[in-house]
Coordinates of C-alpha atoms and ligand atoms in Angstrom, one line a residue:
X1 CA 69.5 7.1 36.0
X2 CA 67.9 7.9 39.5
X3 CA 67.9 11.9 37.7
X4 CA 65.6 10.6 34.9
X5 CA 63.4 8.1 37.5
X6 CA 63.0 11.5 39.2
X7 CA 61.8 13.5 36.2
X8 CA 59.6 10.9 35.0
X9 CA 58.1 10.5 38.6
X10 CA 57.1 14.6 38.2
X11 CA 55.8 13.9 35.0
X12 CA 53.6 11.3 35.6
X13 CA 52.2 13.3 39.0
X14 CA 51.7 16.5 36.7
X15 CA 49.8 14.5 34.2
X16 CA 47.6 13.0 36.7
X17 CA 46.8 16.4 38.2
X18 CA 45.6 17.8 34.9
X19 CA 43.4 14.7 34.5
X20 CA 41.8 14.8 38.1
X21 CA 41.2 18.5 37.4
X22 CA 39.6 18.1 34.0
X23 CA 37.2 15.1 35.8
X24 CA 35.7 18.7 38.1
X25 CA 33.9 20.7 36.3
X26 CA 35.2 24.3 36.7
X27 CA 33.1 27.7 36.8
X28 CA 31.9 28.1 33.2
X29 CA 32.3 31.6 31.5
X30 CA 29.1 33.1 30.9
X31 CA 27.3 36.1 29.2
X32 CA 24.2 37.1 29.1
X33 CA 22.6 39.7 26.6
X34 CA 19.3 40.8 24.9
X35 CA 19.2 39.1 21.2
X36 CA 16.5 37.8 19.3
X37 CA 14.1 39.4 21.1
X38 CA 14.8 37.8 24.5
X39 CA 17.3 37.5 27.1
X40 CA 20.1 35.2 26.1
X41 CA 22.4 33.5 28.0
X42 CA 25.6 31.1 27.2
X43 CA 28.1 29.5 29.3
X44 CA 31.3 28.1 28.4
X45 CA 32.8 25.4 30.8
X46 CA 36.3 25.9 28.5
X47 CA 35.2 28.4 26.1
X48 CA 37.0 31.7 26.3
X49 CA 34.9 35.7 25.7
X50 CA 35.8 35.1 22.5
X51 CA 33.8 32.1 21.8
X52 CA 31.2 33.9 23.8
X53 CA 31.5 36.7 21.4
X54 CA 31.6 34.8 18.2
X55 CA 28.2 32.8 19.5
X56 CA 26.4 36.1 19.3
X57 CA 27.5 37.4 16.5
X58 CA 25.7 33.9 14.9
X59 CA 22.5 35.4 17.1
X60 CA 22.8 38.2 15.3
X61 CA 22.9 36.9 12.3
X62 CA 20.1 35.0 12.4
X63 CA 18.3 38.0 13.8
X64 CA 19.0 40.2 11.1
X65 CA 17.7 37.4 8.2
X66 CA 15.5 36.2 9.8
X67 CA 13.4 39.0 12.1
X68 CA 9.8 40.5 10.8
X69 CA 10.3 43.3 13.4
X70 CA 13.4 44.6 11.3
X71 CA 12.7 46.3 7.8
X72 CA 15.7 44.9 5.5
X73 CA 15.5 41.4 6.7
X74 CA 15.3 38.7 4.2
X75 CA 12.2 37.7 6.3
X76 CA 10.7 40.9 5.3
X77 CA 12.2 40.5 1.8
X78 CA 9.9 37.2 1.2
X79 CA 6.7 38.7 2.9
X80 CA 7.2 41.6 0.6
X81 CA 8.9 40.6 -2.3
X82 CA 7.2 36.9 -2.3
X83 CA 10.4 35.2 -2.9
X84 CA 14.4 35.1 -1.1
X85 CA 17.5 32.6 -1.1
X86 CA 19.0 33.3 2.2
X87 CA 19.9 30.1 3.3
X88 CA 18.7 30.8 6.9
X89 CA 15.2 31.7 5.8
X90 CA 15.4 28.3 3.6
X91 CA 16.7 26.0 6.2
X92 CA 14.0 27.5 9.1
X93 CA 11.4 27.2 6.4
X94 CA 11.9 23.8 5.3
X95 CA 11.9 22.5 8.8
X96 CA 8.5 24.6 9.6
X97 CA 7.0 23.3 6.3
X98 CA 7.3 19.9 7.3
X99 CA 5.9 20.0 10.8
X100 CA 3.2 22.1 9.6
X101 CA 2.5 18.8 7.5
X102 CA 2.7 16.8 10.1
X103 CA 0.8 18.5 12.6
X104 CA -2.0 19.2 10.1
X105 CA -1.6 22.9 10.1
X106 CA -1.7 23.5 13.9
X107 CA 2.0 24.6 13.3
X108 CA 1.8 27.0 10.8
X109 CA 4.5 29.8 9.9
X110 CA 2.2 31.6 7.1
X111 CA 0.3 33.0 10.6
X112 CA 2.5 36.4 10.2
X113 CA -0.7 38.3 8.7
X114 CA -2.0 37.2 12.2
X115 CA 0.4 37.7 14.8
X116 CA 0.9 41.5 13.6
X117 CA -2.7 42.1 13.8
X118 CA -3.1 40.8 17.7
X119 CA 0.9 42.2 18.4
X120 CA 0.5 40.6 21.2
X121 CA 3.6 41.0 23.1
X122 CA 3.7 44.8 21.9
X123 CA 2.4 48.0 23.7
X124 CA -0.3 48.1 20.4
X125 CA -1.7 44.6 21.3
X126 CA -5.7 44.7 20.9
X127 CA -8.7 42.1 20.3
X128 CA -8.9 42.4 16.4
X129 CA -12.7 42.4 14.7
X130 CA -13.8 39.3 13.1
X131 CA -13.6 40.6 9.9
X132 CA -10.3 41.6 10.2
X133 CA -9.8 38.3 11.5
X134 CA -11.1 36.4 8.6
X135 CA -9.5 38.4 6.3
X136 CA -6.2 37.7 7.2
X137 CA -6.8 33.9 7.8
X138 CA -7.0 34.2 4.1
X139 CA -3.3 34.2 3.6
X140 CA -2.6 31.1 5.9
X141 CA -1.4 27.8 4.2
X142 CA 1.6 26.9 4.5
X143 CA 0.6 24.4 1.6
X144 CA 1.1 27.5 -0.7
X145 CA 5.0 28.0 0.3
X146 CA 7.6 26.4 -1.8
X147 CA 11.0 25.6 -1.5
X148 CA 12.9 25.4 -4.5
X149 CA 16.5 24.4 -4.9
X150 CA 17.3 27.2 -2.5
X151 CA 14.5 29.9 -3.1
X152 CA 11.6 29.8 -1.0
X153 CA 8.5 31.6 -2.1
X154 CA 5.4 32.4 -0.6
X155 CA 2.1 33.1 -2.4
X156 CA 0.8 36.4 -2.7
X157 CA -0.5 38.3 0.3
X158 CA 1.6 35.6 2.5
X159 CA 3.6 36.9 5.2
X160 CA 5.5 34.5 7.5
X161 CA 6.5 34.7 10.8
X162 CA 9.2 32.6 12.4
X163 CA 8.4 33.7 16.0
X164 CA 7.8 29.9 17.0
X165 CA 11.0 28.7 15.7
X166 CA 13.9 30.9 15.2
X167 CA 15.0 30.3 19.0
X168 CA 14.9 26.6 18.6
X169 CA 16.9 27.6 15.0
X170 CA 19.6 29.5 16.9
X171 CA 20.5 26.7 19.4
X172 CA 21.2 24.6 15.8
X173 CA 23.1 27.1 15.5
X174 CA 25.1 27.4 18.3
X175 CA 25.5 23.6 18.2
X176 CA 27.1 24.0 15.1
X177 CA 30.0 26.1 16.0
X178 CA 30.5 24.1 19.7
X179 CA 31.0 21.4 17.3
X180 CA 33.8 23.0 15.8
X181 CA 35.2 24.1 18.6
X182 CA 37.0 22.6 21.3
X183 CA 34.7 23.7 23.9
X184 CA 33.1 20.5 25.0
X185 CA 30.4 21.7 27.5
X186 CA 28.1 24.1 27.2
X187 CA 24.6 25.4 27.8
X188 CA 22.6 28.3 25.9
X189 CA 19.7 29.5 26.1
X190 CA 17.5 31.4 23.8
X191 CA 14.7 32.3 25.9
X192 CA 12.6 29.4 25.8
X193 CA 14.7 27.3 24.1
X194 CA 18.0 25.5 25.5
X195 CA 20.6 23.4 23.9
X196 CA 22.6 21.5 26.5
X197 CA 26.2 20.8 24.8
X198 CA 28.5 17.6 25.5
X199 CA 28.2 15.2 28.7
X200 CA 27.8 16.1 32.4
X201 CA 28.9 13.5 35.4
X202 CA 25.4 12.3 36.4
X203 CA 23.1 14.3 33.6
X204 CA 22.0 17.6 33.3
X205 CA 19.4 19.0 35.5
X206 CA 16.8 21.1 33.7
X207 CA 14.0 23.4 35.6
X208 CA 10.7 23.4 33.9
X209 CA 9.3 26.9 35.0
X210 CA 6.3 27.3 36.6
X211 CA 3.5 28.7 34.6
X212 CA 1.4 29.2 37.7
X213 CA 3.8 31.5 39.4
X214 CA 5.7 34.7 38.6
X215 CA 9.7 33.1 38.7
X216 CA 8.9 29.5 40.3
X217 CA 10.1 26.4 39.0
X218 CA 7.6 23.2 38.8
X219 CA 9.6 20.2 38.5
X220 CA 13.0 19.2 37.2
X221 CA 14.0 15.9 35.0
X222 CA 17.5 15.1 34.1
X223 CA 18.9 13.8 30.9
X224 CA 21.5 13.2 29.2
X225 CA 21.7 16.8 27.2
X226 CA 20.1 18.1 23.7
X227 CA 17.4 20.5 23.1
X228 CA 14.9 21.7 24.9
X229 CA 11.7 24.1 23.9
X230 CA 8.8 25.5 26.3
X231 CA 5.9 27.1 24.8
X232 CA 3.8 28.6 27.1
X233 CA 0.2 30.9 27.3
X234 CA 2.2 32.9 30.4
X235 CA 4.9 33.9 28.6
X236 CA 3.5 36.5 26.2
X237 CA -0.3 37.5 26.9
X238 CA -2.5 40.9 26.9
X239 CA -5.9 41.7 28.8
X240 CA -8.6 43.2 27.6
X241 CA -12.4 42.9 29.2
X242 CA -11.0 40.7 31.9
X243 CA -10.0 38.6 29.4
X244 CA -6.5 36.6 29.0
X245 CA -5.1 36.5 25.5
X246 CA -2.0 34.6 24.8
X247 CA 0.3 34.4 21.4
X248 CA -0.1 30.9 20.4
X249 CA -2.5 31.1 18.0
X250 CA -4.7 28.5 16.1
X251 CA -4.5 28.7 12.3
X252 CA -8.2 27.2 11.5
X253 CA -9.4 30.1 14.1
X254 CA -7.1 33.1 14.0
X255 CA -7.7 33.7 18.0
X256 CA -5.2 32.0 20.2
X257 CA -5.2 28.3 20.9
X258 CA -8.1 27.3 23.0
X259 CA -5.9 24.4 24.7
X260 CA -6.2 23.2 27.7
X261 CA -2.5 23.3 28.2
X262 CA -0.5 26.0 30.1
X263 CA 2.8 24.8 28.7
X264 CA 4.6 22.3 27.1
X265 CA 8.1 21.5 27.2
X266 CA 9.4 19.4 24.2
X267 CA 12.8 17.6 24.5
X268 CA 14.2 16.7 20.9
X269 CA 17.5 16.1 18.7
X270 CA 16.9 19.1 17.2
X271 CA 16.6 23.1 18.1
X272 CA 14.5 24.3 15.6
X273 CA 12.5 20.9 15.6
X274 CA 11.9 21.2 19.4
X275 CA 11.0 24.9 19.2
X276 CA 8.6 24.1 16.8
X277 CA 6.8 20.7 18.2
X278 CA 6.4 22.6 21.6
X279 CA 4.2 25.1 19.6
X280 CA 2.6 22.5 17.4
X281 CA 2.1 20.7 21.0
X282 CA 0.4 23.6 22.9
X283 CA -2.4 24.0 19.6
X284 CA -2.7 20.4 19.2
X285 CA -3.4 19.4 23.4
X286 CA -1.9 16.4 25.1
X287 CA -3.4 13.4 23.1
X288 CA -2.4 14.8 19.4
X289 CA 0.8 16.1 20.5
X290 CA 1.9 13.0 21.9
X291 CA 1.2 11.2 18.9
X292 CA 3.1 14.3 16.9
X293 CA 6.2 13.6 19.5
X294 CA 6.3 10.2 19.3
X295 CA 6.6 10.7 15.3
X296 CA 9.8 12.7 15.9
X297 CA 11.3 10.4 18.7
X298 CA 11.0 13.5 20.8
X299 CA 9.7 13.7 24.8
X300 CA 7.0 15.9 26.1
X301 CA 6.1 17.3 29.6
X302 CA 2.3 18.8 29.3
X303 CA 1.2 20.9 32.0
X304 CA -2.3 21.1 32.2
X305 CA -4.5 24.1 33.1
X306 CA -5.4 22.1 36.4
X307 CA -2.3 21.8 36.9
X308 CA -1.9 18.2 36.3
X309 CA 0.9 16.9 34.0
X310 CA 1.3 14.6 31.3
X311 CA 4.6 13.2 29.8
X312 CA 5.4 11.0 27.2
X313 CA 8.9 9.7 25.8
X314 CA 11.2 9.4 27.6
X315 CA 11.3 12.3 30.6
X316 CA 11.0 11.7 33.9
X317 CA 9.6 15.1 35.3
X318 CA 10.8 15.3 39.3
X319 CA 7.6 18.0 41.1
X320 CA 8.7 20.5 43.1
X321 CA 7.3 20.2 46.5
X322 CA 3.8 21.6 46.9
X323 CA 3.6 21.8 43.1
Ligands
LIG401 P1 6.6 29.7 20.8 O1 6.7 30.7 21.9 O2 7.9 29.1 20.4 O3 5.5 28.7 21.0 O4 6.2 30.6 19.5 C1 5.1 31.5 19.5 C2 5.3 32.5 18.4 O5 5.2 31.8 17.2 C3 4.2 33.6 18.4 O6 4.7 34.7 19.1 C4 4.1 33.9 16.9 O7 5.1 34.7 16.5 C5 4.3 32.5 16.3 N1 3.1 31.7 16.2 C6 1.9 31.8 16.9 N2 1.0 30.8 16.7 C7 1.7 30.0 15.8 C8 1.3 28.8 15.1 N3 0.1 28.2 15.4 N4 2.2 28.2 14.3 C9 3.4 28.8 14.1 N5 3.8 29.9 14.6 C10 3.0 30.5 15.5
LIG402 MG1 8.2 27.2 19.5

């Protein structure tokens, strides 16, 4: 009797341990490598190298269909062939149709004519003539795509690009498989867009970078985890004639987005659908893309060119001292 009193004693001690330990969060695994164009970054609070691995395979995936910098993807397919079924080209292009509706063509992923003539973000970049210029704002409408059981089309001449998206896209993505995993914290990050994965003890604390400085941060906010996008005119720019261009560009102008914004972080239930309103956000400016966020239930931290800051939702951005 006082044997089994004993064993039960160690027993209960042991299970108490491993729930005291699982209450601490313990180093996460992480990996970092270049995909989709950027830097990208996962870390596993119980996820083994072999989640790791399997999350970047997905990456790759997505890069393959979905990339205009690679010949044989499907993205390359539709802007040559005019029509594809891959369901990752449907899915990104159903979600960029409707906020290019809703944003009344500020978001619009028919710019791909566009973006290759500036290549900004490439060694080629240059200031394109007007006339180039209007010629290619000819095949922007992204009224003129359809989606069709699974087969999305684009009209002749289109070519679409889904550069302001397909980060955002990728954290779906990754939520996706944590989902069906038994990893239950996580954060990746896709460049500018970040999915934060299951509960933290007192919220997660995200940075909102600096646009006014090379590596700084300018504030923090915490929440509760979920997506969140940054677009930003520092993060991919060119010079020419003392001049700053940036890759956001305007669709009813074909130049880049004469905002008054330098950034725009975009908190939302979605990846893709915060990748995409931060875009829509930095074309629209602060009073339009609040009303765009507010439509989607999503938040919004607007830094302004003077450096002042607007919000809406429900962030609470915390400034970095001096910022
Ligand atoms: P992001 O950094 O997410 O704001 O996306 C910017 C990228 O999206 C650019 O590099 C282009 O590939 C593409 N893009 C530029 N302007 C637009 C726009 N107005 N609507 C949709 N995509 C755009
Ligand atoms: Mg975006």
């Amino acid at each position: 009797m006082r044997n089994k009193l004993f064993y039960c004693l160690i027993a209960a001690v042991l299970i108490c341990a491993v729930l005291v330990v699982g209450l601490f969060d313990r180093d996460p695994f992480s990996m970092s490598e270049t995909a989709m164009g950027t830097v990208v970054t996962v870390k596993l609070y119980n996820g083994t190298q072999a989640d790791a691995i399997a999350l970047f395979d997905i990456f790759e995936a997505i890069e393959a269909s979905s990339s205009v910098n690679r010949s044989s993807s499907d993205a390359m397919i539709l802007n040559t062939v005019g029509e594809t079924n891959n369901s990752y080209i449907y899915e990104q292009a159903a979600i960029c149709t409707d906020i290019a509706k809703a944003s009344d063509g500020a978001f619009d992923f028919t710019v791909g004519k566009l973006t290759k003539l500036w290549n900004i973000g490439f060694d080629n970049a240059r200031v394109p003539d007007k006339k180039e210029i209007s010629d290619a704002l000819m095949s922007v409408g992204y009224d003129r795509v359809t989606l069709d059981g699974n087969t999305v089309r684009v009209a002749s001449g289109q070519e679409i690009d889904f550069g302001a998206i397909g980060k955002g896209y990728a954290c779906d993505k990754a939520k996706e498989f944590l989902e069906n995993s038994k990893i239950k914290k996580a954060v990746i990050s896709v460049g500018g867009s970040l999915l934060f994965h299951g509960k933290k003890s007192g919220g997660w604390t995200v940075a909102v970078r600096d646009p006014f400085s090379e590596n700084g941060i300018f504030g923090t906010f915490v929440f509760d985890g979920g997506f969140v996008s940054t677009s930003g005119s520092y993060e991919r720019y060119f010079e020419a004639e003392g001049k700053k261009y940036h890759h956001i560009l305007d669709p009813a102008t074909g130049y880049p987005a004469e905002s008054d914004l330098v950034s725009v972080t975009v908190i939302a239930d979605g990846g893709a659908l915060s990748d995409a309103l931060s875009t829509a956000c930095f074309v629209l400016g602060f009073e339009k893309g609040e009303a765009l966020l507010i439509r989607y239930g999503a938040s919004g931290i607007f830094i302004h060119k003077n450096g002042e800051v607007s919000t809406c939702g429900t962030v609470d951005l915390v400034r970095e001292q001096g910022k």
